[in-house]
Structure formats: structure tokens, C-alpha cells
Coordinates of C-alpha atoms and ligand atoms in Angstrom, one line a residue:
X934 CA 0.0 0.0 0.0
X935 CA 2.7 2.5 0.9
X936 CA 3.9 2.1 -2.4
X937 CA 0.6 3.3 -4.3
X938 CA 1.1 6.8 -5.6
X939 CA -1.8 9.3 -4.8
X940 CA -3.6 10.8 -7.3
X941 CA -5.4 14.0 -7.2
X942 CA -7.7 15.9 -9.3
X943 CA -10.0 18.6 -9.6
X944 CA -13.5 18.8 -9.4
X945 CA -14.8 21.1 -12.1
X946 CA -18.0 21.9 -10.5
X947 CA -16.6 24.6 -8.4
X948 CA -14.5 26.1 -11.7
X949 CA -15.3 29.5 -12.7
X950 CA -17.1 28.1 -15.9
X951 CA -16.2 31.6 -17.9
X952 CA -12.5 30.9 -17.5
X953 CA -12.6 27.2 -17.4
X954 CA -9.8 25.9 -20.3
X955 CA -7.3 28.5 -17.9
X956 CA -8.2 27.1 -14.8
X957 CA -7.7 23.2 -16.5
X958 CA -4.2 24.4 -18.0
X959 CA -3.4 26.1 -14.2
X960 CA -4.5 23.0 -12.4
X961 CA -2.9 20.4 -15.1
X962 CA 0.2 22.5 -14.7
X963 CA 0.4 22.2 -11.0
X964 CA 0.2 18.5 -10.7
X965 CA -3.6 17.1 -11.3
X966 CA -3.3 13.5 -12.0
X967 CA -7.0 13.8 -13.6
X968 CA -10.4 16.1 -14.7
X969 CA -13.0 15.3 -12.2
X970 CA -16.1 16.2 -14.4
X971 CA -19.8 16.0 -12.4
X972 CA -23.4 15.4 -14.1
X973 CA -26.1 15.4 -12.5
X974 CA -29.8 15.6 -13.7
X975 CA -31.9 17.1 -11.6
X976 CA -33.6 13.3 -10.6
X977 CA -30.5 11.8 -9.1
X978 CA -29.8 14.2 -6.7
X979 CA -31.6 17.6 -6.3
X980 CA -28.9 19.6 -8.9
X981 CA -28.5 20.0 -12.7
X982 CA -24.7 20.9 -13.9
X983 CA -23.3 20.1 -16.9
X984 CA -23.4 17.2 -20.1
X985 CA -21.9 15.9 -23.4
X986 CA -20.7 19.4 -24.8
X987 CA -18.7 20.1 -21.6
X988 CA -17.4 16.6 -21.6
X989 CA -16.6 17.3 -25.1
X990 CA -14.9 20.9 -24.2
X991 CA -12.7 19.5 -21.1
X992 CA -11.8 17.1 -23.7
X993 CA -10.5 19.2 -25.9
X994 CA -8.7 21.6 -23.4
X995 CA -6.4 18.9 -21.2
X996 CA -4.3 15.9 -22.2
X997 CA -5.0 14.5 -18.6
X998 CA -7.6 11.8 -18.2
X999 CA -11.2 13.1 -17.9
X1000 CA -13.2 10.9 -15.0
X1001 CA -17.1 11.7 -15.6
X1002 CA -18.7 11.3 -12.3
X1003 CA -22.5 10.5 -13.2
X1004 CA -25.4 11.5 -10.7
X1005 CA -28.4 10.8 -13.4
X1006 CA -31.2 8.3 -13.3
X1007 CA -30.8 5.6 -16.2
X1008 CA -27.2 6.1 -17.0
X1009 CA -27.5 2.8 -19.0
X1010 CA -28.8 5.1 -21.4
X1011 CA -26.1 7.6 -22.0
X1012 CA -22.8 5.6 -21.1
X1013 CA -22.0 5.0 -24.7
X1014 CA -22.2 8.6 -25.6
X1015 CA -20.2 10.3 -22.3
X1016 CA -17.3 7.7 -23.7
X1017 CA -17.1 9.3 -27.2
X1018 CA -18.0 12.3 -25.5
X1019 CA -14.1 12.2 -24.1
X1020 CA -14.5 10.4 -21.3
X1021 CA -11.4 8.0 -19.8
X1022 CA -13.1 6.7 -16.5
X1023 CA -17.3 6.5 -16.8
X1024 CA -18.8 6.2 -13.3
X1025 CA -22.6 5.4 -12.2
X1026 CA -24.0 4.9 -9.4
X1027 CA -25.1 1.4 -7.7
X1028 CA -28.4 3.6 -6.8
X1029 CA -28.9 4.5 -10.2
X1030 CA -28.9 1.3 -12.2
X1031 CA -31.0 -2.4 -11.3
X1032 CA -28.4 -3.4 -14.8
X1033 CA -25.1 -2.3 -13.4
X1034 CA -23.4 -5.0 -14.4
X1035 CA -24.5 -4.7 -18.2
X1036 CA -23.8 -1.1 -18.1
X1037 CA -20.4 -1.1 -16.8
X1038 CA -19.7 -3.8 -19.9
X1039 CA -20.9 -1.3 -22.0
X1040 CA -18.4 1.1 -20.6
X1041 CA -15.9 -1.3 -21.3
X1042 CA -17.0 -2.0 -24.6
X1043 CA -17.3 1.4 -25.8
X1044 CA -13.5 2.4 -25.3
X1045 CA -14.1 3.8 -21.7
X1046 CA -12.7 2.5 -18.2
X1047 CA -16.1 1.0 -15.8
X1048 CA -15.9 3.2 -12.4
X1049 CA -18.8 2.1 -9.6
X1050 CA -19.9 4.9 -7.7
X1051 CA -21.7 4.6 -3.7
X1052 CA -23.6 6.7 -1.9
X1053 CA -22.6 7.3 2.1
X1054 CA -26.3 5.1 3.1
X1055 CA -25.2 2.3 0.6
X1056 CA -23.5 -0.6 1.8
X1057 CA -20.2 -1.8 0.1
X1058 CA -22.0 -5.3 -0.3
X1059 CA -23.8 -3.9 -3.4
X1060 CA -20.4 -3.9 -5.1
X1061 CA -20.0 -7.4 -3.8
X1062 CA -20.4 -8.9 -7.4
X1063 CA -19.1 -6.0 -9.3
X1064 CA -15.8 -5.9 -8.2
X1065 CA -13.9 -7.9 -11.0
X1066 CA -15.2 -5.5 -13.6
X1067 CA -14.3 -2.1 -12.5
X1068 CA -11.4 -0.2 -13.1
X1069 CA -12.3 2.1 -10.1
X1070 CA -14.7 2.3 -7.3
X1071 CA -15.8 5.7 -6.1
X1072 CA -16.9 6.1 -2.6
X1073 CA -19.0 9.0 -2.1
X1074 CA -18.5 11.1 1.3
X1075 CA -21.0 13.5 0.9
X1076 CA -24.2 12.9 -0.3
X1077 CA -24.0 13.9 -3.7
X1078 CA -25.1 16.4 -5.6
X1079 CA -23.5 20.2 -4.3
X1080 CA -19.9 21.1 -3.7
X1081 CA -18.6 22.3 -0.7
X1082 CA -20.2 19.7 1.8
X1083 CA -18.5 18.5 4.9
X1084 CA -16.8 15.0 4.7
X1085 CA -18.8 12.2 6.6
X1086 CA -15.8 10.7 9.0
X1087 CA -17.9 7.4 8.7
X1088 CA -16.5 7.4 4.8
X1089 CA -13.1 6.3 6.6
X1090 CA -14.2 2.8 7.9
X1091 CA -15.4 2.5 4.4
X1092 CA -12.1 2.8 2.6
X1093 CA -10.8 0.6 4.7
X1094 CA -13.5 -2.5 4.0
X1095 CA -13.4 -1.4 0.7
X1096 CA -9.5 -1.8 0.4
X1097 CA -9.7 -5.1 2.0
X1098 CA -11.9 -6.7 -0.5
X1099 CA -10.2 -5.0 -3.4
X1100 CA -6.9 -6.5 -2.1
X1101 CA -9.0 -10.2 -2.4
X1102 CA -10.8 -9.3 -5.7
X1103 CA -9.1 -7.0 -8.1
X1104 CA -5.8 -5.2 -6.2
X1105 CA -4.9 -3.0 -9.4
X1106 CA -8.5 -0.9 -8.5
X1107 CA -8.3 2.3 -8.3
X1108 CA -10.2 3.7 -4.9
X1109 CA -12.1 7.2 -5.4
X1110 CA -13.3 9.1 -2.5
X1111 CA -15.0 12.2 -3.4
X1112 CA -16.7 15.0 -1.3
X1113 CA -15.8 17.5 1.6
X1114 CA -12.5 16.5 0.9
X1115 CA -9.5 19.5 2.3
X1116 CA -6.0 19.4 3.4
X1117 CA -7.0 19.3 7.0
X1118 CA -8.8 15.5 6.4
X1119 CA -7.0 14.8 3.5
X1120 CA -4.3 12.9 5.3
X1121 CA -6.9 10.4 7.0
X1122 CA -8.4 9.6 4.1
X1123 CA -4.9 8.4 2.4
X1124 CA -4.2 6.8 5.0
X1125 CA -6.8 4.6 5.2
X1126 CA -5.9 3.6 1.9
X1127 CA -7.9 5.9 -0.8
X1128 CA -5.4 6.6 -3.5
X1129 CA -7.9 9.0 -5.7
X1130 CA -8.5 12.0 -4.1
X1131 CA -11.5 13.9 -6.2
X1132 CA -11.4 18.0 -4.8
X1133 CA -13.4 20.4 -5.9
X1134 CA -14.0 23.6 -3.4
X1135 CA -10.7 23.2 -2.3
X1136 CA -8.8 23.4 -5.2
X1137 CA -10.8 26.8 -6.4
X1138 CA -10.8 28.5 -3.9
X1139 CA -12.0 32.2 -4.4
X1140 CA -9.0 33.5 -2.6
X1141 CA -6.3 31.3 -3.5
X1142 CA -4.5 30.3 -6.6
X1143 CA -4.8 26.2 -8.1
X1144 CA -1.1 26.2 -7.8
X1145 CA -1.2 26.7 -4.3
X1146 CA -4.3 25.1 -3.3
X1147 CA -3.0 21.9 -5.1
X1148 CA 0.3 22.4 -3.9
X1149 CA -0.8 22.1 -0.2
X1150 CA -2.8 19.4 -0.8
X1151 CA 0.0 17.2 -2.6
X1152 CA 2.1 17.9 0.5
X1153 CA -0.4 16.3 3.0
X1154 CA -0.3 13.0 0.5
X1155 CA 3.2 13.0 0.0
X1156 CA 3.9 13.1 4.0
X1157 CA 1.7 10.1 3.8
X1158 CA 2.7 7.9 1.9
Ligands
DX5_1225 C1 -20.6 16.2 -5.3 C2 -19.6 15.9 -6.4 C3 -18.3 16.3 -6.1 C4 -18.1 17.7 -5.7 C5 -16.9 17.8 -4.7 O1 -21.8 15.6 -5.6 O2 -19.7 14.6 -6.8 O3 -17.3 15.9 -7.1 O4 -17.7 18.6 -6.8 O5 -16.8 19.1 -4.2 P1 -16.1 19.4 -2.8 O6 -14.7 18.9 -3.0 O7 -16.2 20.8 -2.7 O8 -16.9 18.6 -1.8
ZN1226 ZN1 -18.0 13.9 -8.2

């Protein structure tokens, strides 16, 4: 575990939409592993952001991988599309689809990389049979749908059972844990073993730069690990 490099990227949702391709470039500069990119449908959870065009945009504006974080009802429906939208990692939520294991072949099938996404209320047993057929799991710890939430500490016990099984069933998984995530928790979360770190208020902050926000939070991982 030590060993596992921590990767880090921004969320989007709390970008400054206007001046998004510069604050990509500024973030991709100073060290994001990946684009963090959030739709959600109004049905999923109570908020509508963004879809295909700004997949398509991001896309367009970064050479970094672009992880689409879906928060929509059906996303059966639209998985195909997100991956020739741009999209490297395509996550849905357990919550959100009786057919998961069908839609996350059709991830894989269309080009894109299958990511499993759970709510805090969801236990990790509903992942139980998806495990050998994701290339990430994503556990949420916020309940999804706003940025700028505070991080449920009961996320932590979670990384931990998560890590356990993913040791047993697929150890090259990436873990995800996105939501109320800041350099003051930051450290507590890698350590329990999450080595994707999704941030989105804390990286654009109104105050600070990206290269500095990002900067403080790659020095809590790399006193980590
Ligand atoms: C919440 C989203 C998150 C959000 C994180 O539903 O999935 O990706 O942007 O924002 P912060 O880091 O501000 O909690
Ligand atoms: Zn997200």
C-alpha cells in the first residue's frame, strides 16, 4: 500500500465556468493527475450541472484523463455517448442502475474505463459482485449532488473495508473518494488507503490560486505515503 502513488484531481463543479480551459491548464500545470467532471440531472440528486458538450470541451482543453462522475437516473442510457463524448473513466452509481453489471460492460466495450460509484447510506456489499469488472470504485462522502459539503468521517471505515476486498478481488482498482475533501482531512483519508483523491471547493478557492491550493494538498499526501 505504501507504495501506491496518490492521485489527485480537480473537481470542475466549483471552476469558474467563464475561464474554465485556464483554470484546467493552471490546475494540469500544478500536478492534477486527472479532470473530475460532475453530471447530474436534476432526478439523481436535487442539482443539474453540466453534459456531453462540456465533456466534449474538457476534452478538448487537457491531455489529462477526464473521469465523468455520473449523478443521473438511467445512465445505462447515456454511457456509450459520455465515452465518445471524451470520457477516460465513466462512473454510475449502484443507486442508479438495477443493470449495473451490463452497463459497466458497456463502458468497457465502448473504449471507456467502468468506475462504480456509492452513496454514504449504501453498503459496500452492493459492489460485492461488481468488483472484478471495474477499473475504479468511487466512494462518495457527501451525499452527492453540491460542492462544498462537509466530509462524513464514517467514509473512513469504508475505505478501509473497501480496500480489504479490493486486495481479495481486483488489487490494481483504483479507490475514489470524493466529497468534503481538504488538506485538514486529506491525510486520513490516504491513509486509510484511498489513492484517488477527487477535490473540488478546495482546489478553487476564491482566494487562493490552483497552484497553491493543489500544492498544499500534494504535501499532506506526500507526507503520507
Ligand atoms: C458532489 C460531487 C463532487 C463535488 C466535490 O456531488 O460529486 O465531485 O464537486 O466538491 P467538494 O470537494 O467541494 O466537496
Ligand atoms: Zn463527483
Amino acid at each position: 500500500m505504501p507504495d501506491r502513488r496518490v492521485r489527485i484531481g480537480p473537481s470542475i463543479l466549483s471552476a469558474d465556468f467563464l475561464r474554465l480551459g485556464e483554470q484546467i491548464a493552471e490546475a494540469e500545470a500544478a500536478g492534477a493527475d486527472f479532470v473530475h467532471v460532475d453530471v447530474m440531472d436534476g432526478r439523481f440528486v436535487p442539482n443539474i450541472s453540466v453534459g456531453l458538450p462540456l465533456v466534449e470541451a474538457v476534452r478538448r482543453a487537457t491531455k489529462l484523463p477526464v473521469d465523468v462522475h455520473l449523478m443521473i437516473v438511467e445512465p445505462d442510457r447515456w454511457v456509450e455517448r459520455f465515452v465518445a463524448a471524451g470520457a477516460d473513466l465513466v462512473t454510475v452509481h449502484v443507486e442508479a442502475d438495477p443493470h449495473l453489471h451490463r452497463t459497466l460492460r458497456a463502458i468497457e466495450e465502448a473504449g471507456g474505463q467502468p468506475s462504480v460509484a456509492l452513496n454514504p447510506a449504501t453498503p459496500i456489499a452492493a459492489l460485492e459482485e461488481v468488483f472484478p469488472l471495474v477499473r475504479q470504485v468511487l466512494l462518495m462522502s457527501v451525499n452527492p449532488g453540491f460542492g462544498g459539503q462537509t466530509f462524513i468521517p464514517a467514509t473512513l471505515d469504508k475505505i478501509r473495508h473497501v480496500l480489504t476486498a479490493l486486495d481479495a478481488r481486483n488489487p490494481t482498482c483504483l479507490l475514489e473518494v470524493d466529497g468534503g475533501i481538504k488538506a485538514g482531512n486529506l491525510g486520513r483519508i490516504v491513509a486509510a488507503g484511498a489513492d484517488t483523491i477527487v477535490a473540488g471547493s478546495a482546489v478553487f478557492a476564491p482566494d487562493r490560486s490552483i497552484a497553491e491550493t493543489m500544492a498544499e494538498l500534494r504535501a499532506v499526501t506526500d507526507s503520507v505515503r
